[in-house]
Amino acid sequence: MKKITTILILILFCSCNKEKTKEPPKTIPEEASYFKQIKINDVKLGEPTYGDWLFSHKENGQTFEQYYRSKHIVPTKEENIIYIKPIGNFNALQKKQIQLVNEYLEIFFQLKTKTLEPISNDVVPNSARRMSTEGHEQLLAGYLLNDVLKEENPENRIALMGLSELDLYPKPEWNYVFGLASYRDKVGVSSIYRFQDGELTAENFNLCLSRLLKTSSHEIGHMFGLHHCINADCVMNGTNSLSETDRSTIRLCSVCQRKLNSCIQYDNKKRLTDLENFFKRNNLIEEFDSMKKDISVIH
């Protein structure tokens, strides 16, 4: 019987490359007033139920102190740009989503983000593709990761996320996977295929966009050393399915925001305002309300 997976991302987690990291000081900085203020909006996670990520994955979490003392990648003058690499043939609506993902990641991480020229699915040989039991074509995620994306080395790259038009599978006995990542190499690939509920339309555009924004920011967050959050409703929560992803927030909780800000030195209030404006422009109502709520408690 074939093993069917609903895991959001199959992870190849490896220790960070020492040449791209630095030893942080042992003194933990005092928590800034910004993080104390927005903490009031953190929503504590309830007890996981059957089907939830934390029901089947027993995780220890990661405190701010653990993150701060860990070895993780930090932006430098030589490595400070996030790249998106489209793979396949995308229609006008899909291209618009990729453009919005680019804009969003630049705001979320407050780092320059660029979309590279797309490449054809033809780069994948027949030995790394198959027809699914559902009757559509799939690409081997590991081939895209190791034989295509790891060969990409654009200028000042700190992270690279491939976006595949086609569905992905990680190995023959698995039905499908949403994506695959190597955090050591700061490279990942995700598929937009299942985010679209069969076909991307004007009617489901925002739902599919929300899924893509959550997944891309979550995976690149891992590349910067953030572990799964187990304390509050947070975009760094692990998810087992699209329905769990849809229920989760796009917001980083106060602790995870503090982690990211200790790694990337940006203006927290500017980032929050930029996110609010992005969600407003794109009519993402629930996401906009979340940012507005945080802005309301900042003095």
Coordinates of C-alpha atoms in Angstrom, one line a residue:
M1 CA 0.0 0.0 0.0
K2 CA 1.4 3.4 -1.0
K3 CA 2.3 5.8 1.8
I4 CA 0.2 8.9 1.4
T5 CA 1.6 12.1 3.0
T6 CA -0.1 15.4 3.9
I7 CA 3.1 16.8 5.4
L8 CA 3.5 20.4 4.3
I9 CA 7.3 20.3 3.7
L10 CA 9.6 17.3 3.8
I11 CA 12.8 18.7 5.4
L12 CA 16.4 17.7 4.9
F13 CA 17.7 19.6 8.0
C14 CA 21.4 20.0 8.3
S15 CA 23.7 22.1 10.5
C16 CA 24.5 25.5 9.1
N17 CA 27.6 26.1 7.0
K18 CA 30.2 27.7 9.3
E19 CA 31.5 30.0 6.6
K20 CA 28.1 31.7 6.5
T21 CA 27.5 32.0 10.2
K22 CA 29.0 33.8 13.1
E23 CA 29.3 33.1 16.8
P24 CA 26.8 35.3 18.7
P25 CA 27.8 37.0 22.0
K26 CA 26.8 35.1 25.1
T27 CA 25.0 38.1 26.6
I28 CA 21.3 38.0 25.8
P29 CA 20.0 41.5 24.9
E30 CA 17.1 42.8 27.0
E31 CA 13.7 42.4 25.4
A32 CA 12.7 45.6 23.7
S33 CA 9.4 47.3 24.5
Y34 CA 8.1 46.6 21.0
F35 CA 8.1 42.8 21.6
K36 CA 6.6 43.3 25.1
Q37 CA 3.8 45.3 23.6
I38 CA 2.8 43.0 20.8
K39 CA 3.0 40.0 23.1
I40 CA -0.5 40.8 24.3
N41 CA -1.7 39.7 20.8
D42 CA -0.1 36.3 20.9
V43 CA -2.6 33.5 20.9
K44 CA -1.6 30.5 22.9
L45 CA -1.9 27.2 21.1
G46 CA -4.5 24.8 22.5
E47 CA -4.0 21.1 22.9
P48 CA -3.4 19.4 19.5
T49 CA -6.0 17.1 18.2
Y50 CA -5.8 14.1 15.8
G51 CA -4.5 15.3 12.4
D52 CA -2.7 18.4 13.8
W53 CA 1.1 18.7 13.3
L54 CA 1.9 18.6 17.1
F55 CA -0.4 15.6 17.6
S56 CA 2.0 13.5 15.6
H57 CA 5.3 15.4 16.0
K58 CA 6.6 15.9 19.5
E59 CA 8.8 19.0 19.3
N60 CA 10.7 20.8 22.0
G61 CA 10.4 24.3 20.5
Q62 CA 13.1 27.0 20.6
T63 CA 13.4 29.8 23.1
F64 CA 14.8 33.2 22.1
E65 CA 17.9 32.4 24.2
Q66 CA 18.4 29.1 22.4
Y67 CA 18.0 30.9 19.0
Y68 CA 20.3 33.7 20.0
R69 CA 23.1 31.4 21.1
S70 CA 22.8 29.1 18.1
K71 CA 24.8 29.3 14.9
H72 CA 22.6 30.6 12.1
I73 CA 23.0 32.5 8.9
V74 CA 23.0 36.3 9.1
P75 CA 23.0 38.8 6.3
T76 CA 26.3 40.3 5.2
K77 CA 27.5 42.6 2.5
E78 CA 28.2 39.5 0.4
E79 CA 25.0 37.6 1.2
N80 CA 21.9 39.7 1.5
I81 CA 19.4 38.9 -1.3
I82 CA 16.6 36.4 -1.3
Y83 CA 15.9 34.8 -4.7
I84 CA 12.8 33.1 -6.2
K85 CA 13.3 30.7 -9.1
P86 CA 10.1 29.8 -11.1
I87 CA 10.2 26.4 -12.7
G88 CA 7.7 25.6 -15.4
N89 CA 5.1 27.5 -17.6
F90 CA 3.0 29.9 -15.6
N91 CA -0.2 31.6 -16.7
A92 CA -1.0 35.3 -16.0
L93 CA -2.6 34.7 -12.6
Q94 CA 0.3 32.5 -11.5
K95 CA 2.8 35.1 -12.6
K96 CA 0.9 37.7 -10.6
Q97 CA 1.1 35.5 -7.5
I98 CA 4.9 35.0 -7.9
Q99 CA 5.2 38.8 -8.2
L100 CA 3.3 39.3 -5.0
V101 CA 5.3 36.6 -3.2
N102 CA 8.5 38.5 -4.2
E103 CA 7.0 41.8 -2.8
Y104 CA 5.9 40.1 0.4
L105 CA 9.2 38.3 1.2
E106 CA 11.0 41.6 0.7
I107 CA 8.7 43.2 3.3
F108 CA 8.6 40.2 5.6
F109 CA 12.4 39.8 5.9
Q110 CA 13.2 43.5 5.1
L111 CA 15.8 42.2 2.6
K112 CA 16.1 42.7 -1.1
T113 CA 14.2 39.9 -3.0
K114 CA 14.5 39.2 -6.7
T115 CA 12.7 36.8 -9.1
L116 CA 15.0 35.0 -11.5
E117 CA 14.1 34.1 -15.1
P118 CA 12.0 30.9 -15.1
I119 CA 13.3 27.7 -16.4
S120 CA 11.4 25.0 -18.3
N121 CA 10.3 21.7 -16.9
D122 CA 12.4 20.2 -19.6
V123 CA 15.4 20.4 -17.4
V124 CA 14.1 17.4 -15.5
P125 CA 14.9 14.1 -17.2
N126 CA 12.3 11.3 -17.6
S127 CA 14.0 9.4 -14.8
A128 CA 13.0 12.2 -12.4
R129 CA 9.3 12.5 -13.4
R130 CA 6.3 10.3 -13.3
M131 CA 2.5 10.3 -13.7
S132 CA 0.6 10.4 -10.4
T133 CA -2.1 7.9 -9.4
E134 CA -4.5 11.0 -9.9
G135 CA -3.4 11.3 -13.5
H136 CA -1.2 14.4 -13.6
E137 CA 2.6 14.8 -14.0
Q138 CA 4.9 15.0 -11.0
L139 CA 8.6 16.0 -10.7
L140 CA 11.1 14.5 -8.3
A141 CA 11.7 17.2 -5.7
G142 CA 15.2 16.0 -4.8
Y143 CA 16.3 16.3 -8.5
L144 CA 15.1 20.0 -8.6
L145 CA 16.9 20.7 -5.3
N146 CA 20.2 19.0 -5.8
D147 CA 20.7 19.0 -9.6
V148 CA 19.0 22.3 -10.6
L149 CA 18.7 24.8 -7.7
K150 CA 21.9 24.1 -5.9
E151 CA 23.7 25.0 -9.2
E152 CA 22.1 28.5 -9.1
N153 CA 24.5 31.0 -7.5
P154 CA 23.2 34.5 -8.3
E155 CA 24.9 37.6 -6.9
N156 CA 24.7 38.1 -3.1
R157 CA 22.4 35.1 -2.6
I158 CA 21.5 34.4 1.0
A159 CA 18.5 32.2 0.3
L160 CA 16.9 30.6 -2.8
M161 CA 13.4 29.3 -3.1
G162 CA 12.3 27.4 -6.3
L163 CA 8.5 27.5 -7.2
S164 CA 7.4 24.6 -9.3
E165 CA 4.3 24.8 -11.5
L166 CA 3.9 20.9 -11.3
D167 CA 3.3 18.7 -8.4
L168 CA 6.2 17.1 -6.6
Y169 CA 7.1 13.7 -5.1
P170 CA 10.1 13.0 -2.8
K171 CA 10.5 9.2 -3.5
P172 CA 8.6 6.5 -5.3
E173 CA 6.6 5.2 -2.3
W174 CA 5.2 8.7 -1.4
N175 CA 2.1 10.1 -3.0
Y176 CA 3.2 13.7 -3.1
V177 CA 5.0 16.4 -1.1
F178 CA 4.5 20.2 -1.0
G179 CA 8.2 20.9 -1.0
L180 CA 11.7 20.0 -0.1
A181 CA 14.5 22.1 1.5
S182 CA 18.1 21.9 2.5
Y183 CA 18.6 24.5 5.2
R184 CA 22.4 23.9 5.2
D185 CA 22.5 25.1 1.6
K186 CA 19.8 27.7 2.1
V187 CA 17.9 26.3 -0.9
G188 CA 14.3 25.0 -1.1
V189 CA 11.7 24.1 -3.7
S190 CA 7.9 24.3 -3.3
S191 CA 5.0 23.4 -5.6
I192 CA 2.1 25.7 -6.2
Y193 CA 0.1 22.8 -7.7
R194 CA -1.9 21.8 -4.6
F195 CA -2.3 25.3 -3.2
Q196 CA -4.6 26.1 -6.2
D197 CA -7.3 23.5 -5.5
G198 CA -7.1 22.3 -9.0
E199 CA -7.0 25.6 -10.8
L200 CA -6.1 29.1 -9.9
T201 CA -9.0 31.5 -10.5
A202 CA -10.0 35.0 -9.6
E203 CA -12.3 33.5 -7.0
N204 CA -9.7 31.4 -5.1
F205 CA -6.8 33.8 -5.8
N206 CA -6.5 35.3 -2.3
L207 CA -6.9 31.9 -0.5
C208 CA -4.1 30.4 -2.7
L209 CA -2.0 33.5 -2.3
S210 CA -2.3 33.3 1.5
R211 CA -1.1 29.7 1.5
L212 CA 1.8 30.6 -0.7
L213 CA 2.8 33.6 1.5
K214 CA 2.6 31.5 4.6
T215 CA 4.6 28.6 3.2
S216 CA 7.4 30.7 1.6
S217 CA 7.9 32.9 4.7
H218 CA 7.8 29.8 6.9
E219 CA 10.4 27.9 4.9
I220 CA 12.8 30.9 4.5
G221 CA 12.3 31.5 8.2
H222 CA 13.8 28.1 8.8
M223 CA 16.7 29.1 6.5
F224 CA 17.5 31.9 9.0
G225 CA 17.5 29.4 11.9
L226 CA 14.0 29.6 13.3
H227 CA 12.5 26.3 14.5
H228 CA 8.9 25.4 14.6
C229 CA 7.0 27.5 17.1
I230 CA 5.0 25.4 19.7
N231 CA 3.7 28.1 22.0
A232 CA 1.6 30.6 20.1
D233 CA -0.4 30.7 16.9
C234 CA 2.4 31.7 14.5
V235 CA 3.4 31.3 10.8
M236 CA 6.3 29.2 12.1
N237 CA 3.9 26.5 13.4
G238 CA 4.3 23.2 11.7
T239 CA 1.2 22.1 9.7
N240 CA 0.1 18.7 8.4
S241 CA -2.3 19.8 5.8
L242 CA -3.7 22.6 3.8
S243 CA -6.7 22.9 6.1
E244 CA -4.3 23.3 9.1
T245 CA -2.3 25.9 7.1
D246 CA -5.6 27.7 6.3
R247 CA -6.5 27.8 10.0
S248 CA -3.1 29.1 11.1
T249 CA -2.0 32.8 11.2
I250 CA 0.3 34.5 8.8
R251 CA 1.7 36.5 11.7
L252 CA 5.0 35.8 13.5
C253 CA 4.4 35.6 17.2
S254 CA 6.3 38.1 19.4
V255 CA 9.1 35.6 20.3
C256 CA 9.7 34.6 16.7
Q257 CA 9.7 38.3 15.6
R258 CA 12.3 38.9 18.3
K259 CA 14.4 36.0 16.9
L260 CA 14.2 37.3 13.3
N261 CA 15.0 40.9 14.3
S262 CA 18.1 39.8 16.3
C263 CA 19.3 38.2 13.0
I264 CA 18.2 40.9 10.6
Q265 CA 18.6 44.4 11.9
Y266 CA 15.4 46.1 10.7
D267 CA 13.0 48.7 12.0
N268 CA 10.1 46.6 13.6
K269 CA 7.5 49.4 13.3
K270 CA 8.4 50.0 9.6
R271 CA 8.1 46.3 8.9
L272 CA 4.7 46.1 10.6
T273 CA 3.4 49.1 8.7
D274 CA 4.8 47.7 5.4
L275 CA 3.0 44.4 6.1
E276 CA -0.3 46.2 6.9
N277 CA -0.1 48.2 3.7
F278 CA 0.6 45.1 1.6
F279 CA -2.4 43.2 3.0
K280 CA -4.6 46.2 2.6
R281 CA -3.6 46.7 -1.1
N282 CA -4.2 43.0 -1.9
N283 CA -7.5 42.7 0.0
L284 CA -6.2 40.1 2.5
I285 CA -8.7 41.1 5.2
E286 CA -7.8 38.6 8.0
E287 CA -4.1 39.2 7.5
F288 CA -4.6 43.0 7.5
D289 CA -6.6 42.9 10.7
S290 CA -3.8 40.9 12.4
M291 CA -1.2 43.6 11.6
K292 CA -3.6 46.4 12.5
K293 CA -4.1 44.8 15.9
D294 CA -0.4 44.8 16.5
I295 CA 0.0 48.4 15.4
S296 CA -2.8 49.4 17.8
V297 CA -0.8 48.3 20.9
I298 CA 2.5 50.0 20.0
H299 CA 3.1 53.1 22.0

